[in-house]
XYZ file of C-alpha atoms in Angstrom:
604
model
C 15.796 262.961 112.404
C 14.579 265.495 109.892
C 16.643 268.585 109.179
C 15.523 271.807 107.550
C 18.466 273.578 105.931
C 17.742 277.300 105.707
C 20.018 279.265 103.393
C 21.557 282.298 105.025
C 23.922 283.527 102.376
C 23.873 287.255 101.659
C 21.151 287.010 99.013
C 18.755 285.018 101.183
C 19.536 287.104 104.262
C 18.496 290.201 102.311
C 15.183 288.419 101.615
C 14.507 287.750 105.320
C 15.802 284.195 105.678
C 16.840 284.836 109.329
C 13.208 285.707 110.082
C 12.135 282.547 108.263
C 14.424 280.461 110.465
C 13.166 282.104 113.663
C 9.548 281.481 112.617
C 10.324 277.843 111.767
C 12.017 277.192 115.096
C 9.150 278.785 117.005
C 6.386 276.822 115.259
C 8.327 273.543 115.431
C 8.826 274.019 119.167
C 5.146 274.885 119.681
C 4.137 271.741 117.788
C 6.518 269.610 119.908
C 8.245 268.245 116.805
C 11.290 267.020 118.708
C 12.613 264.894 115.840
C 13.040 267.952 113.601
C 15.861 270.478 113.725
C 16.521 273.660 111.796
C 20.026 274.386 110.551
C 21.397 277.676 109.240
C 23.670 277.219 106.221
C 25.586 279.299 103.744
C 24.594 279.824 100.115
C 22.915 276.860 98.391
C 23.934 278.433 95.091
C 20.521 278.802 93.481
C 20.203 282.522 94.187
C 17.346 282.948 91.704
C 15.174 280.830 94.030
C 16.138 282.340 97.377
C 15.220 282.174 100.178
C 15.655 278.421 100.012
C 14.728 275.624 102.420
C 15.845 272.041 101.796
C 14.287 269.279 103.875
C 16.319 266.122 104.447
C 16.317 263.172 104.209
C 13.491 263.597 101.676
C 15.550 266.071 99.646
C 12.577 268.398 99.169
C 13.484 271.804 97.738
C 11.379 274.857 98.564
C 12.261 278.084 96.789
C 11.179 281.731 96.989
C 10.022 281.067 100.540
C 8.564 283.956 102.502
C 7.921 284.373 106.211
C 4.212 283.928 105.489
C 4.894 280.478 104.003
C 6.412 279.051 107.183
C 3.152 278.137 108.895
C 1.985 276.155 105.860
C 5.304 274.297 105.605
C 5.083 273.273 109.262
C 1.389 272.413 109.263
C 1.109 270.788 105.852
C 4.493 269.145 105.349
C 6.013 268.548 108.770
C 2.841 267.667 110.667
C 0.489 266.243 108.018
C 3.016 264.919 105.492
C 1.632 266.892 102.546
C 4.288 268.756 100.581
C 3.689 272.397 99.652
C 3.714 272.095 95.867
C 3.414 275.810 95.123
C 6.924 276.301 96.567
C 8.512 273.672 94.315
C 10.958 274.742 91.609
C 9.259 275.199 88.207
C 11.100 274.548 84.941
C 11.383 277.813 82.955
C 9.898 276.540 79.664
C 7.462 273.781 80.632
C 6.481 275.033 84.069
C 6.882 271.478 85.368
C 7.234 271.341 89.166
C 10.273 269.482 90.515
C 10.093 268.683 94.230
C 13.542 267.166 94.835
C 16.799 269.050 94.996
C 18.721 266.284 93.203
C 16.341 266.322 90.199
C 16.633 270.040 89.459
C 18.927 270.482 86.404
C 20.605 273.472 88.039
C 22.038 271.073 90.632
C 22.064 267.691 88.878
C 24.288 268.908 86.032
C 26.966 270.263 88.362
C 29.985 268.504 89.857
C 30.650 270.059 93.240
C 34.017 269.943 94.953
C 34.595 273.495 96.175
C 30.850 273.924 96.746
C 30.246 270.443 98.162
C 29.484 271.674 101.688
C 27.869 274.967 100.704
C 24.287 274.810 101.885
C 24.717 271.637 103.965
C 26.758 272.747 106.986
C 26.526 275.551 109.503
C 29.463 277.773 108.599
C 29.623 279.136 112.149
C 30.098 275.704 113.745
C 33.483 274.002 113.341
C 31.942 270.681 114.471
C 29.778 270.672 111.345
C 32.882 271.020 109.185
C 34.709 268.291 111.103
C 31.736 265.928 110.603
C 32.237 266.133 106.822
C 35.958 265.222 107.092
C 37.067 268.771 107.770
C 40.722 269.144 108.781
C 41.465 265.504 107.932
C 43.566 266.617 104.955
C 45.515 268.918 107.254
C 46.136 266.041 109.644
C 47.268 263.823 106.779
C 49.649 266.464 105.424
C 51.172 267.354 108.796
C 51.442 263.818 110.159
C 52.070 261.626 107.116
C 53.711 263.831 104.475
C 56.813 265.967 104.268
C 56.480 269.420 102.654
C 57.999 268.330 99.340
C 55.451 265.504 99.093
C 52.590 267.962 99.563
C 53.944 270.177 96.796
C 54.442 267.221 94.459
C 50.866 266.070 95.091
C 49.513 269.516 94.167
C 51.749 269.615 91.094
C 50.574 266.170 89.980
C 46.931 267.203 90.384
C 47.329 269.826 87.650
C 45.643 272.476 89.797
C 45.952 275.928 88.267
C 45.182 279.177 90.029
C 41.475 279.963 90.079
C 42.043 283.697 90.446
C 42.188 284.231 86.699
C 45.773 283.802 85.503
C 45.736 280.006 85.702
C 49.343 279.606 86.850
C 50.151 276.101 88.179
C 49.587 276.206 91.945
C 52.182 273.587 92.875
C 54.851 275.364 90.846
C 54.055 278.643 92.581
C 54.466 276.914 95.939
C 57.759 275.387 94.799
C 59.167 278.791 93.885
C 58.346 280.113 97.341
C 59.755 277.023 99.084
C 63.026 277.380 97.179
C 63.329 281.090 97.998
C 65.580 282.085 100.868
C 64.044 284.003 103.747
C 63.700 283.941 107.517
C 59.968 284.666 107.156
C 57.529 283.582 104.457
C 53.933 284.654 103.932
C 50.794 283.196 102.403
C 47.982 285.465 101.240
C 44.451 284.431 100.345
C 43.224 286.872 97.714
C 39.505 287.358 98.428
C 39.411 290.836 96.897
C 36.561 289.982 94.538
C 35.689 293.086 92.533
C 34.278 291.977 89.170
C 30.749 293.217 88.407
C 28.383 290.259 88.733
C 30.850 288.083 90.667
C 30.115 286.584 94.098
C 31.971 283.268 94.113
C 34.539 284.036 96.793
C 32.018 285.801 98.995
C 29.633 282.851 98.934
C 32.383 280.309 99.667
C 33.678 282.332 102.609
C 30.144 282.693 103.978
C 29.290 279.012 103.526
C 32.496 277.087 104.260
C 35.267 279.331 105.629
C 37.070 276.415 107.283
C 37.876 274.900 103.876
C 39.910 278.016 103.063
C 41.619 278.002 106.463
C 42.505 274.313 106.133
C 43.908 274.896 102.649
C 46.034 277.757 103.975
C 47.493 275.685 106.815
C 48.477 272.964 104.331
C 49.950 275.503 101.901
C 51.922 277.191 104.662
C 53.335 273.844 105.739
C 54.277 272.979 102.153
C 56.452 276.012 101.426
C 57.367 277.195 104.903
C 55.005 280.094 105.609
C 54.141 280.670 109.251
C 51.923 283.709 108.784
C 48.937 284.147 106.521
C 46.621 286.949 105.499
C 43.086 286.715 104.169
C 42.569 289.895 102.158
C 38.805 290.321 101.865
C 36.664 293.183 100.700
C 35.190 295.297 103.478
C 31.923 295.277 101.482
C 31.512 291.606 102.478
C 30.380 292.009 106.114
C 28.779 288.570 106.425
C 31.823 286.821 104.996
C 34.057 288.776 107.375
C 31.869 287.909 110.357
C 31.946 284.191 109.579
C 35.657 284.212 108.830
C 36.357 285.774 112.225
C 34.259 283.098 113.925
C 35.984 280.320 111.963
C 39.493 281.645 112.713
C 38.703 281.864 116.431
C 37.287 278.329 116.429
C 40.306 276.950 114.572
C 42.639 278.570 117.105
C 40.661 277.118 120.003
C 40.969 273.622 118.485
C 44.698 274.049 117.954
C 44.395 274.125 114.155
C 45.989 277.577 114.052
C 48.869 278.889 116.127
C 52.039 277.259 117.372
C 52.981 273.592 116.901
C 49.781 272.552 115.141
C 48.928 268.915 115.983
C 52.389 268.545 117.565
C 53.868 268.701 114.075
C 56.333 271.475 114.820
C 54.566 273.636 112.203
C 53.471 277.105 113.275
C 50.855 278.984 111.278
C 48.427 281.751 112.142
C 46.085 284.038 110.235
C 45.308 287.740 110.058
C 42.072 288.929 108.484
C 42.701 292.104 106.482
C 39.781 294.170 105.166
C 40.423 295.853 101.830
C 38.898 299.197 100.934
C 37.311 297.996 97.700
C 39.787 299.055 95.004
C 39.491 296.717 92.023
C 43.210 297.085 91.278
C 44.010 295.496 94.656
C 43.016 292.180 93.152
C 46.421 292.400 91.422
C 48.856 290.687 93.737
C 51.517 293.394 94.029
C 48.886 296.091 94.624
C 47.268 293.838 97.222
C 50.542 293.456 99.086
C 51.118 297.205 99.009
C 47.675 297.652 100.571
C 48.489 295.250 103.412
C 51.728 297.147 103.994
C 49.727 300.337 104.524
C 50.601 301.873 101.185
C 48.392 302.984 98.349
C 47.254 299.935 96.384
C 49.351 300.283 93.223
C 51.056 297.544 91.196
C 54.821 297.409 90.911
C 57.012 296.061 88.122
C 58.084 292.419 88.215
C 60.688 290.957 88.711
C 61.251 290.571 91.564
C 58.276 288.252 91.823
C 56.406 287.808 95.120
C 57.875 284.325 95.611
C 61.280 285.994 95.990
C 60.386 289.422 97.373
C 56.753 289.892 98.281
C 54.982 291.110 101.404
C 57.351 293.249 103.504
C 60.108 292.143 101.127
C 59.764 288.488 102.158
C 58.987 285.418 99.975
C 55.221 285.324 99.504
C 52.606 283.212 97.752
C 49.170 284.556 96.833
C 46.342 282.092 96.136
C 42.664 282.616 95.398
C 39.793 281.444 97.652
C 38.794 278.702 95.212
C 42.376 277.479 94.741
C 42.837 277.089 98.493
C 39.441 275.405 98.877
C 40.594 272.666 96.478
C 43.724 271.765 98.457
C 41.946 269.674 101.102
C 40.109 267.364 98.645
C 43.286 266.956 96.570
C 45.303 265.852 99.622
C 42.505 263.571 100.873
C 41.542 261.930 97.579
C 44.830 262.215 95.717
C 46.203 264.000 92.682
C 45.101 261.254 90.292
C 41.461 261.669 91.298
C 41.531 265.434 90.726
C 43.462 265.162 87.465
C 40.827 262.770 86.097
C 38.317 265.642 86.081
C 38.385 268.322 83.392
C 40.585 268.518 80.302
C 44.190 267.638 79.498
C 45.545 271.086 80.352
C 42.784 272.390 82.616
C 42.166 269.965 85.470
C 39.353 269.824 87.996
C 36.288 272.001 88.234
C 35.544 275.695 87.818
C 33.183 277.801 89.905
C 31.111 280.500 88.216
C 28.660 283.169 89.253
C 26.045 282.776 86.521
C 24.073 286.014 86.201
C 22.319 288.317 83.740
C 19.359 287.530 81.477
C 19.308 283.884 82.541
C 16.420 281.845 83.940
C 18.464 280.159 86.677
C 21.077 282.472 88.100
C 23.399 281.576 90.932
C 26.631 279.914 91.948
C 27.632 276.823 89.958
C 30.547 274.393 89.702
C 31.268 272.318 86.606
C 34.164 270.228 85.247
C 36.642 272.166 83.141
C 35.738 271.696 79.482
C 31.978 271.989 79.980
C 30.592 274.020 77.065
C 29.023 277.435 77.352
C 25.827 275.952 75.896
C 25.585 273.338 78.643
C 26.158 275.999 81.303
C 23.685 278.522 79.895
C 20.940 276.173 78.734
C 21.520 272.946 80.661
C 22.189 274.502 84.061
C 20.984 278.063 83.558
C 17.680 277.051 81.966
C 18.101 279.345 78.965
C 17.286 282.986 78.456
C 14.661 284.787 80.514
C 11.179 285.274 79.040
C 11.947 283.110 76.012
C 14.151 285.749 74.393
C 17.095 285.058 72.138
C 20.630 284.621 73.434
C 22.974 287.338 72.224
C 26.248 287.126 74.131
C 27.955 285.900 77.270
C 30.646 287.886 79.011
C 33.152 285.862 81.023
C 36.083 286.918 83.138
C 34.725 290.219 84.415
C 35.982 293.547 83.018
C 39.096 291.720 81.837
C 37.112 289.198 79.805
C 35.378 289.171 76.462
C 31.874 288.988 75.043
C 31.183 285.857 73.005
C 28.289 285.431 70.523
C 25.962 282.496 69.850
C 28.409 281.036 67.326
C 30.721 280.215 70.246
C 28.183 278.552 72.531
C 29.858 275.187 71.974
C 33.221 276.471 73.199
C 34.570 274.346 76.074
C 35.160 276.492 79.133
C 38.805 276.126 80.066
C 41.896 278.321 80.021
C 43.049 277.522 76.487
C 39.732 277.508 74.642
C 38.454 280.710 76.212
C 41.701 282.501 75.356
C 41.497 281.236 71.767
C 38.184 283.025 71.182
C 39.305 286.276 72.796
C 38.013 285.868 76.336
C 39.415 284.495 79.591
C 38.322 282.198 82.395
C 38.954 284.964 84.884
C 37.990 284.450 88.481
C 34.550 283.123 87.534
C 32.051 285.823 86.602
C 29.710 284.876 83.738
C 27.102 287.400 82.578
C 24.495 286.317 80.020
C 22.915 288.883 77.678
C 19.763 288.670 75.567
C 18.644 290.215 72.286
C 17.784 293.533 73.938
C 21.419 294.218 74.839
C 23.474 296.858 73.025
C 26.997 295.510 72.709
C 28.504 298.963 72.197
C 26.921 300.076 75.449
C 28.228 296.929 77.166
C 31.761 297.764 76.028
C 31.273 301.340 77.250
C 30.051 300.065 80.632
C 33.105 297.882 81.225
C 35.519 300.583 80.021
C 33.843 303.006 82.404
C 34.433 300.545 85.230
C 38.101 299.847 84.462
C 38.849 303.508 83.769
C 37.485 304.489 87.182
C 39.330 301.625 88.879
C 42.674 302.354 87.229
C 45.242 303.316 89.859
C 46.650 305.884 87.429
C 50.257 304.783 87.818
C 51.024 304.138 84.150
C 50.084 306.367 81.229
C 48.747 303.757 78.779
C 46.095 302.644 81.279
C 45.362 306.030 82.875
C 45.086 307.979 79.620
C 44.293 305.234 77.127
C 41.218 303.884 78.880
C 39.907 307.444 79.257
C 40.312 308.104 75.550
C 38.639 304.797 74.672
C 35.778 305.582 77.042
C 35.281 309.009 75.460
C 35.116 307.442 71.991
C 32.631 304.770 73.100
C 30.497 307.401 74.824
C 30.447 309.472 71.638
C 29.386 306.421 69.625
C 26.495 305.636 71.991
C 25.391 309.273 71.796
C 25.350 309.376 67.995
C 28.573 311.388 67.710
C 30.749 308.600 66.397
C 33.191 309.124 63.507
C 33.990 306.701 60.661
C 37.557 306.365 61.978
C 36.514 305.462 65.543
C 36.582 301.685 65.170
C 40.126 301.655 63.824
C 41.177 304.117 66.520
C 39.709 301.884 69.243
C 41.676 298.930 67.880
C 44.874 300.994 67.772
C 44.391 302.247 71.333
C 43.589 298.736 72.551
C 46.878 297.440 71.202
C 48.827 300.280 72.820
C 47.132 299.817 76.215
C 47.593 296.043 76.236
C 51.253 296.391 75.302
C 52.190 299.327 77.511
C 50.274 298.834 80.750
C 52.114 297.743 83.867
C 49.556 295.300 85.323
C 46.763 293.017 84.229
C 44.076 295.650 84.806
C 45.372 297.735 81.916
C 46.614 294.802 79.878
C 43.136 293.254 79.783
C 40.944 296.385 79.946
C 40.439 296.508 76.140
C 39.153 292.910 75.942
C 35.409 293.761 76.068
C 35.940 296.338 73.317
C 38.045 294.029 71.168
C 35.570 291.140 71.353
C 32.502 293.301 70.746
C 34.183 294.788 67.673
C 35.292 291.318 66.572
C 31.884 289.700 66.917
C 29.409 292.600 66.772
C 31.091 295.096 64.427
C 27.808 295.727 62.634
C 26.400 297.298 65.789
C 29.270 299.766 65.940
C 28.710 300.602 62.275
C 24.964 301.080 62.808
C 25.657 303.571 65.598
C 28.289 305.452 63.596
C 27.015 305.314 60.031
C 23.251 305.184 60.549
C 22.843 306.988 63.872
C 20.805 304.156 65.335
C 21.074 301.647 68.140
C 19.781 298.266 66.850
C 18.926 297.136 70.380
C 17.124 300.417 71.177
C 19.201 300.987 74.310
C 21.296 304.115 73.754
C 19.091 307.007 74.887
C 20.456 309.608 72.492
C 19.548 307.383 69.545
C 15.951 306.537 70.455
C 12.614 308.294 70.823
C 9.244 307.379 72.319
C 6.030 307.980 70.373
C 2.360 307.494 71.109
C 0.215 306.047 68.333
C -2.810 308.342 68.202
C -4.994 305.610 66.707
C -4.233 303.166 69.553
C -4.252 305.659 72.417
C -7.559 305.698 74.331
C -6.571 308.494 76.701
C -6.413 306.332 79.842
C -4.062 308.984 81.272
C -1.683 306.399 82.831
C 1.337 307.675 80.916
C 0.339 311.260 81.704
C 0.099 310.541 85.432
C 3.369 308.601 85.612
C 5.675 310.769 83.493
C 8.271 312.167 85.930
C 8.940 315.318 83.872
C 5.432 316.168 82.609
C 6.456 315.569 79.011
C 3.072 314.092 78.014
C 0.035 316.149 77.091
C -3.506 315.114 76.262
C -7.036 314.983 77.615
C -8.719 312.035 79.289
C -10.191 309.740 76.606
C -8.292 311.645 73.933
C -4.988 310.825 72.181
C -1.812 311.842 74.032
C 1.434 313.300 72.705
C 5.028 313.164 74.019
C 6.922 316.453 73.927
C 10.399 315.186 73.002
C 12.060 318.417 74.161
C 11.113 317.492 77.732
C 11.376 313.705 77.457
C 14.249 312.126 79.442
C 13.630 308.717 77.816
C 13.064 306.871 81.076
C 10.613 304.494 79.390
C 7.930 304.901 82.059
C 5.262 305.624 79.445
C 6.001 302.352 77.676
C 6.042 300.478 80.969
C 2.629 301.684 82.198
C 0.761 301.592 78.876
C -1.742 298.671 79.093
C -0.780 295.688 76.930
C -4.199 295.532 75.308
C -3.594 299.017 73.861
C 0.204 299.055 73.306
C -0.006 302.648 72.185
C 3.556 303.621 73.121
C 6.450 302.660 70.856
C 10.200 302.922 71.359
C 11.741 303.764 67.991
C 15.187 304.316 66.572
C 16.063 307.868 65.626
C 18.023 306.494 62.701
C 14.957 304.714 61.328
C 12.828 307.782 61.950
C 15.293 309.975 60.090
C 15.422 307.551 57.165
C 11.613 307.571 56.942
C 11.545 311.347 56.999
C 14.001 311.505 54.132
């Protein structure tokens, strides 16, 4: 039996993968290919290549598939046995075609535990999950282990929270088990709000039952009978599949009262968050579930003692809960053998930015940034130079090329000024302005601040104003020192992790790219030619042939000139959109983007 796995994660769905599946099923039926079936799956991970079709048992990988390619796949490959080579993955540098999924470095260099079933099972069919040992760990825990044994197994595994803080999961469960209360709660934090992050969303779309199973086991371990999955309302596909999975689990008796005749009761409520980044903080998240404004509260008391509705509560991330089942099935020793001494297991990242192979990846803790970016990610797009990688979302830091050999784990990332975070990893090339990057992340955190405490509410606004001035050529010689002073005050005085970590992108860009700040402030120029107020566009009269393309495409009529004659940009009207540079034919290259600082120096 041949199976065609068609990715229907959010990215592929947006590129018409449901239409691709319909077309495949229709043509296969018309051709009477009864030994072939088509299976919808969640995200395969390789988003750069979507829509994706994988054909088993051959292991053939087809990427960037369109609806118009379906007929050729059926006719050439399925009927005549000739693979469609033009749809194979091509290596970024050599252009070499790789037909098999297992030979593509993006996949072969990963170690998948959380993502093991992503792209291989139908997330809307519980039978598919059961066929790959789904719910066996739950059965083992409920039938063969007492709660304390489950907690000890998780402790021995060394699992640390994958939501960003890295607190030992088993210890967190122990605190909640030891707390006194007639009702205990478990919350799955799926409020994924980091720019460039899509790990939790993809897992929930591809294998929601792994999260449900992990929650049942966790509830059994520390005595919770009710659970909440707090997921962003902006994740409609994840929500749809979660609802289906919860209903299926209830029908099978895996949720509800007396699960598997164990005497353990546990049920789930799906709660849709309104998209506030601060609700990723556990106390703000609980306030949101309670119907209050999502604002953090001081601790102690900690959630394990007084959490949701004042009851003992544990909050775990999607990835943390997804790891519980394999730990219980395979044992703590197996999991602890992966990773580093203090950071066990694997980490899941959303690898994005100026990278050849972007997507969802999973690697052992301790894998270096270089191996992730070049070994799995295929290096920088268009052969450009690597400049920085930002990890940990708005709370993380920007690391330069000198730190590419840093092992990715909790301790080593913290040592160089960044964090593991929940798993966002954004790669930047030589054309990136690091001052503008810091401004972008401060703009995000300032807007997402709940406003409860002054250091975060006022401090991030002041830092943003300073960074904006610098990118607009209005920076002062004292600005760098002032940014450092404000950063220290905000980190020290803020109530929650949003404020405490908000200065990290600024601190690391100053630490590693101080010369760019100085160029903006002292020389009035942006070395990367990004900041609009510090650049101009000029047309070289000797190269311009008057093709009129820039004239016709300028949105504000800032270009003058006759056909076949040299053109001129009127800078008073120019909005610096770059359209003139984009449309100018390469064989002429008459339009230049120049630094105002350099121009001013030349004039002097």
